[in-house]
mmCIF file of C-alpha atoms and ligand atoms in Angstrom:
data_model
loop_
_atom_site.group_PDB
_atom_site.id
_atom_site.type_symbol
_atom_site.label_atom_id
_atom_site.label_comp_id
_atom_site.label_asym_id
_atom_site.label_seq_id
_atom_site.Cartn_x
_atom_site.Cartn_y
_atom_site.Cartn_z
ATOM 1 C CA UNK T 147 113.072 30.763 86.718
ATOM 2 C CA UNK T 148 114.474 27.437 87.863
ATOM 3 C CA UNK T 149 118.001 26.564 88.901
ATOM 4 C CA UNK T 150 118.892 24.784 85.647
ATOM 5 C CA UNK T 151 117.718 27.702 83.487
ATOM 6 C CA UNK T 152 119.704 30.151 85.584
ATOM 7 C CA UNK T 153 122.790 27.969 85.289
ATOM 8 C CA UNK T 154 122.257 27.773 81.512
ATOM 9 C CA UNK T 155 122.246 31.544 81.379
ATOM 10 C CA UNK T 156 125.293 32.028 83.594
ATOM 11 C CA UNK T 157 127.309 29.356 81.761
ATOM 12 C CA UNK T 158 126.477 31.077 78.471
ATOM 13 C CA UNK T 159 127.690 34.398 79.834
ATOM 14 C CA UNK T 160 130.993 33.418 81.379
ATOM 15 C CA UNK T 161 134.021 32.588 79.212
ATOM 16 C CA UNK T 162 135.430 29.062 79.274
ATOM 17 C CA UNK T 163 138.519 30.002 81.229
ATOM 18 C CA UNK T 164 136.403 31.311 84.107
ATOM 19 C CA UNK T 165 135.484 28.849 86.864
ATOM 20 C CA UNK T 166 132.029 29.114 88.376
ATOM 21 C CA UNK T 167 131.900 28.417 92.095
ATOM 22 C CA UNK T 168 128.276 27.932 93.106
ATOM 23 C CA UNK T 169 127.851 29.505 96.533
ATOM 24 C CA UNK T 170 125.547 27.194 98.444
ATOM 25 C CA UNK T 171 125.174 28.947 101.797
ATOM 26 C CA UNK T 172 121.659 28.794 103.248
ATOM 27 C CA UNK T 173 120.553 26.415 100.464
ATOM 28 C CA UNK T 174 118.926 23.046 100.951
ATOM 29 C CA UNK T 175 120.580 19.737 100.109
ATOM 30 C CA UNK T 176 118.009 19.237 97.314
ATOM 31 C CA UNK T 177 118.813 22.577 95.697
ATOM 32 C CA UNK T 178 122.561 22.008 95.920
ATOM 33 C CA UNK T 179 122.260 18.474 94.524
ATOM 34 C CA UNK T 180 120.504 19.908 91.451
ATOM 35 C CA UNK T 181 123.491 22.184 90.842
ATOM 36 C CA UNK T 182 125.907 19.258 91.098
ATOM 37 C CA UNK T 183 123.733 17.056 88.897
ATOM 38 C CA UNK T 184 123.703 19.860 86.315
ATOM 39 C CA UNK T 185 127.489 19.442 86.124
ATOM 40 C CA UNK T 186 128.882 22.137 88.394
ATOM 41 C CA UNK T 187 131.851 20.705 90.311
ATOM 42 C CA UNK T 188 132.888 23.688 92.421
ATOM 43 C CA UNK T 189 130.828 24.557 95.493
ATOM 44 C CA UNK T 190 131.550 27.381 97.936
ATOM 45 C CA UNK T 191 130.573 27.813 101.563
ATOM 46 C CA UNK T 192 131.462 30.745 103.779
ATOM 47 C CA UNK T 193 131.040 28.957 107.120
ATOM 48 C CA UNK T 194 132.874 25.902 108.384
ATOM 49 C CA UNK T 195 129.862 24.431 110.168
ATOM 50 C CA UNK T 196 127.630 24.682 107.107
ATOM 51 C CA UNK T 197 130.278 23.093 104.938
ATOM 52 C CA UNK T 198 130.620 20.195 107.367
ATOM 53 C CA UNK T 199 126.843 19.735 107.560
ATOM 54 C CA UNK T 200 126.601 19.420 103.785
ATOM 55 C CA UNK T 201 129.862 17.686 102.999
ATOM 56 C CA UNK T 202 128.630 14.083 103.225
ATOM 57 C CA UNK T 203 125.129 14.753 101.996
ATOM 58 C CA UNK T 204 125.895 16.069 98.523
ATOM 59 C CA UNK T 205 126.815 13.288 96.110
ATOM 60 C CA UNK T 206 129.210 13.720 93.241
ATOM 61 C CA UNK T 207 132.646 14.742 92.149
ATOM 62 C CA UNK T 208 132.861 17.979 94.121
ATOM 63 C CA UNK T 209 135.585 20.478 94.885
ATOM 64 C CA UNK T 210 134.663 22.424 98.030
ATOM 65 C CA UNK T 211 135.806 26.011 98.457
ATOM 66 C CA UNK T 212 135.940 27.811 101.795
ATOM 67 C CA UNK T 213 135.202 31.382 100.744
ATOM 68 C CA UNK T 214 134.389 33.157 104.016
ATOM 69 C CA UNK T 215 136.395 34.280 107.004
ATOM 70 C CA UNK T 216 138.170 31.335 108.606
ATOM 71 C CA UNK T 217 139.011 31.190 112.292
ATOM 72 C CA UNK T 218 142.325 29.597 113.146
ATOM 73 C CA UNK T 219 140.772 27.092 115.545
ATOM 74 C CA UNK T 220 138.499 25.708 112.813
ATOM 75 C CA UNK T 221 141.138 24.935 110.215
ATOM 76 C CA UNK T 222 141.491 21.371 111.489
ATOM 77 C CA UNK T 223 137.880 20.564 110.635
ATOM 78 C CA UNK T 224 138.138 21.404 106.950
ATOM 79 C CA UNK T 225 141.749 20.758 106.047
ATOM 80 C CA UNK T 226 141.032 17.358 104.484
ATOM 81 C CA UNK T 227 137.766 18.467 102.876
ATOM 82 C CA UNK T 228 138.400 21.588 100.842
ATOM 83 C CA UNK T 229 140.198 22.091 97.581
ATOM 84 C CA UNK T 230 140.843 25.812 97.970
ATOM 85 C CA UNK T 231 140.688 28.308 100.850
ATOM 86 C CA UNK T 232 139.922 31.801 99.476
ATOM 87 C CA UNK T 233 140.219 33.818 102.652
ATOM 88 C CA UNK T 234 143.738 33.749 104.068
ATOM 89 C CA UNK T 235 144.183 37.123 105.715
ATOM 90 C CA UNK T 236 146.675 36.630 108.530
ATOM 91 C CA UNK T 237 150.072 35.022 109.021
ATOM 92 C CA UNK T 238 148.678 33.169 112.016
ATOM 93 C CA UNK T 239 145.973 31.586 109.870
ATOM 94 C CA UNK T 240 148.446 30.689 107.117
ATOM 95 C CA UNK T 241 150.701 29.007 109.682
ATOM 96 C CA UNK T 242 147.852 26.983 111.133
ATOM 97 C CA UNK T 243 146.769 25.867 107.648
ATOM 98 C CA UNK T 244 150.352 24.823 107.017
ATOM 99 C CA UNK T 245 150.536 22.869 110.293
ATOM 100 C CA UNK T 246 147.271 21.040 109.647
ATOM 101 C CA UNK T 247 148.108 20.379 106.007
ATOM 102 C CA UNK T 248 151.412 18.859 107.071
ATOM 103 C CA UNK T 249 149.599 16.525 109.488
ATOM 104 C CA UNK T 250 147.457 15.313 106.634
ATOM 105 C CA UNK T 251 150.359 15.008 104.243
ATOM 106 C CA UNK T 252 148.930 17.443 101.770
ATOM 107 C CA UNK T 253 149.718 20.789 100.270
ATOM 108 C CA UNK T 254 146.774 23.130 100.780
ATOM 109 C CA UNK T 255 145.972 25.540 97.988
ATOM 110 C CA UNK T 256 145.070 29.003 99.256
ATOM 111 C CA UNK T 257 144.211 32.478 98.030
ATOM 112 C CA UNK T 258 145.164 35.644 99.858
ATOM 113 C CA UNK T 259 142.153 37.850 100.527
ATOM 114 C CA UNK T 260 142.932 41.475 99.779
ATOM 115 C CA UNK T 261 140.830 44.361 100.999
ATOM 116 C CA UNK T 262 141.255 46.659 98.009
ATOM 117 C CA UNK T 263 138.413 49.037 98.721
ATOM 118 C CA UNK T 264 139.191 49.577 102.418
ATOM 119 C CA UNK T 265 135.474 50.080 102.960
ATOM 120 C CA UNK T 266 132.778 47.797 104.274
ATOM 121 C CA UNK T 267 134.595 44.544 104.746
ATOM 122 C CA UNK T 268 136.832 44.163 107.738
ATOM 123 C CA UNK T 269 138.578 41.133 106.276
ATOM 124 C CA UNK T 270 141.569 40.948 103.982
ATOM 125 C CA UNK T 271 145.059 42.341 104.025
ATOM 126 C CA UNK T 272 145.831 45.763 102.614
ATOM 127 C CA UNK T 273 147.177 46.266 99.109
ATOM 128 C CA UNK T 274 150.451 47.629 100.474
ATOM 129 C CA UNK T 275 150.963 44.528 102.600
ATOM 130 C CA UNK T 276 150.745 41.898 99.862
ATOM 131 C CA UNK T 277 154.432 41.422 99.145
ATOM 132 C CA UNK T 278 155.589 41.442 102.761
ATOM 133 C CA UNK T 279 152.774 39.027 103.579
ATOM 134 C CA UNK T 280 153.933 36.599 100.892
ATOM 135 C CA UNK T 281 157.452 36.886 102.226
ATOM 136 C CA UNK T 282 156.328 36.154 105.768
ATOM 137 C CA UNK T 283 154.624 32.914 104.750
ATOM 138 C CA UNK T 284 157.148 31.810 102.158
ATOM 139 C CA UNK T 285 158.586 29.109 104.415
ATOM 140 C CA UNK T 286 155.262 27.406 105.009
ATOM 141 C CA UNK T 287 155.949 24.553 102.649
ATOM 142 C CA UNK T 288 152.583 22.799 103.010
ATOM 143 C CA UNK T 289 150.643 25.671 101.541
ATOM 144 C CA UNK T 290 150.661 26.862 97.977
ATOM 145 C CA UNK T 291 149.471 30.399 97.314
ATOM 146 C CA UNK T 292 147.691 30.130 93.986
ATOM 147 C CA UNK T 293 146.207 33.612 93.785
ATOM 148 C CA UNK T 294 144.029 36.288 95.299
ATOM 149 C CA UNK T 295 140.453 36.935 96.308
ATOM 150 C CA UNK T 296 138.703 40.247 96.763
ATOM 151 C CA UNK T 297 135.199 41.514 97.339
ATOM 152 C CA UNK T 298 133.845 44.841 96.159
ATOM 153 C CA UNK T 299 131.483 46.733 98.442
ATOM 154 C CA UNK T 300 127.820 46.540 97.511
ATOM 155 C CA UNK T 301 126.743 49.484 95.404
ATOM 156 C CA UNK T 302 123.777 50.405 93.206
ATOM 157 C CA UNK T 303 126.091 51.576 90.450
ATOM 158 C CA UNK T 304 128.243 48.547 89.737
ATOM 159 C CA UNK T 305 130.565 50.562 87.503
ATOM 160 C CA UNK T 306 131.964 51.887 90.781
ATOM 161 C CA UNK T 307 133.408 48.438 91.458
ATOM 162 C CA UNK T 308 135.495 48.401 88.299
ATOM 163 C CA UNK T 309 138.510 50.231 89.747
ATOM 164 C CA UNK T 310 138.636 47.764 92.640
ATOM 165 C CA UNK T 311 138.776 44.734 90.352
ATOM 166 C CA UNK T 312 141.269 46.502 88.092
ATOM 167 C CA UNK T 313 143.561 47.232 91.027
ATOM 168 C CA UNK T 314 143.342 43.604 92.207
ATOM 169 C CA UNK T 315 144.212 42.395 88.703
ATOM 170 C CA UNK T 316 147.262 44.684 88.624
ATOM 171 C CA UNK T 317 148.517 43.195 91.885
ATOM 172 C CA UNK T 318 147.823 39.672 90.580
ATOM 173 C CA UNK T 319 149.885 40.343 87.436
ATOM 174 C CA UNK T 320 152.686 41.980 89.366
ATOM 175 C CA UNK T 321 153.069 39.048 91.757
ATOM 176 C CA UNK T 322 152.655 36.484 88.973
ATOM 177 C CA UNK T 323 155.455 38.123 86.982
ATOM 178 C CA UNK T 324 157.664 38.048 90.048
ATOM 179 C CA UNK T 325 156.580 34.799 91.666
ATOM 180 C CA UNK T 326 159.983 33.141 91.489
ATOM 181 C CA UNK T 327 160.990 35.533 94.251
ATOM 182 C CA UNK T 328 158.737 33.563 96.595
ATOM 183 C CA UNK T 329 158.985 29.915 97.520
ATOM 184 C CA UNK T 330 155.426 28.667 97.633
ATOM 185 C CA UNK T 331 153.652 30.983 95.226
ATOM 186 C CA UNK T 332 152.131 29.566 92.030
ATOM 187 C CA UNK T 333 149.724 32.207 90.795
ATOM 188 C CA UNK T 334 146.826 31.048 88.621
ATOM 189 C CA UNK T 335 143.521 32.034 90.260
ATOM 190 C CA UNK T 336 141.912 35.444 90.587
ATOM 191 C CA UNK T 337 138.705 35.046 92.593
ATOM 192 C CA UNK T 338 136.461 38.059 92.177
ATOM 193 C CA UNK T 339 132.862 38.696 91.190
ATOM 194 C CA UNK T 340 129.548 37.745 92.802
ATOM 195 C CA UNK T 341 125.948 37.865 91.570
ATOM 196 C CA UNK T 342 125.864 41.657 91.428
ATOM 197 C CA UNK T 343 129.184 42.385 89.843
ATOM 198 C CA UNK T 344 130.585 39.301 88.107
ATOM 199 C CA UNK T 345 130.333 40.636 84.517
ATOM 200 C CA UNK T 346 132.545 43.593 85.457
ATOM 201 C CA UNK T 347 134.908 41.384 87.458
ATOM 202 C CA UNK T 348 135.376 39.145 84.391
ATOM 203 C CA UNK T 349 135.996 42.161 82.160
ATOM 204 C CA UNK T 350 138.697 43.153 84.646
ATOM 205 C CA UNK T 351 140.450 39.792 84.596
ATOM 206 C CA UNK T 352 138.690 37.495 87.061
ATOM 207 C CA UNK T 353 139.000 33.784 86.279
ATOM 208 C CA UNK T 354 136.840 32.525 89.156
ATOM 209 C CA UNK T 355 133.431 33.919 90.092
ATOM 210 C CA UNK T 356 131.490 33.080 93.267
ATOM 211 C CA UNK T 357 127.772 33.157 92.547
ATOM 212 C CA UNK T 358 124.981 32.383 95.007
ATOM 213 C CA UNK T 359 121.765 34.359 94.580
ATOM 214 C CA UNK T 360 122.135 34.436 90.807
ATOM 215 C CA UNK T 361 121.684 30.665 90.765
ATOM 216 C CA UNK T 362 119.169 30.116 93.543
ATOM 217 C CA UNK T 363 116.956 33.179 93.906
HETATM 218 C C1 PLP O 426 127.706 34.848 99.815
HETATM 219 C C2 PLP O 426 129.016 35.034 99.179
HETATM 220 C C3 PLP O 426 129.141 35.076 97.782
HETATM 221 C C4 PLP O 426 127.958 34.971 96.837
HETATM 222 O O1 PLP O 426 127.152 36.120 96.926
HETATM 223 P P1 PLP O 426 125.878 36.276 95.973
HETATM 224 O O2 PLP O 426 125.575 37.717 96.070
HETATM 225 O O3 PLP O 426 124.818 35.407 96.570
HETATM 226 O O4 PLP O 426 126.272 35.871 94.605
HETATM 227 C C5 PLP O 426 130.414 35.206 97.242
HETATM 228 N N1 PLP O 426 131.509 35.311 98.026
HETATM 229 C C6 PLP O 426 131.431 35.277 99.369
HETATM 230 C C7 PLP O 426 132.683 35.404 100.168
HETATM 231 C C8 PLP O 426 130.188 35.137 99.985
HETATM 232 O O5 PLP O 426 130.117 35.105 101.329
#
């Protein structure tokens, strides 16, 4: 099946309030351009270098998302290029994003990556740490925490991922209901669901899915 047909199918499946981020890692400029020409505005890369390599080559009205682990020393390369960073998982990283954003006179929108499952992935803060984390970064006035991102471990039985997404949604709601307690928190985005598990993630409250293989393979 070709890219446009796959996009047709995915766009039919996901509700209107859910943003599709097309994950373009390892894909050619030609393939990515087809996605943009189809009308997808949000593109996600998990590596800084790959994002930089593609940034000027893809033409269109694009919002770039940095979805993978971000090293502190690389923030400066992407700060003026991305619309949303999904993977804030340390105070040190948040502070560096704030410093660089300030230099560029912008407020950087970020998501906090939470490691709900405590398996597989070594990235993300723990569920119990979320509130103290938000408190620790609440004086960084050039970042705006707009939500959370999580990844479920890969499993054959995707029903097993449901409790992870449900737990993440509970935390999202809890913080959203209480966001006035924090200075720079404006909760609106819940980034969860990839090719394997996005239907379940949406059932459990995701409003942004990150899909790569489902579009390109
Ligand atoms: C690669 C990647 C995705 C997309 O995964 P697919 O299985 O190709 O849909 C989503 N999120 C992150 C953080 C990724 O690195």
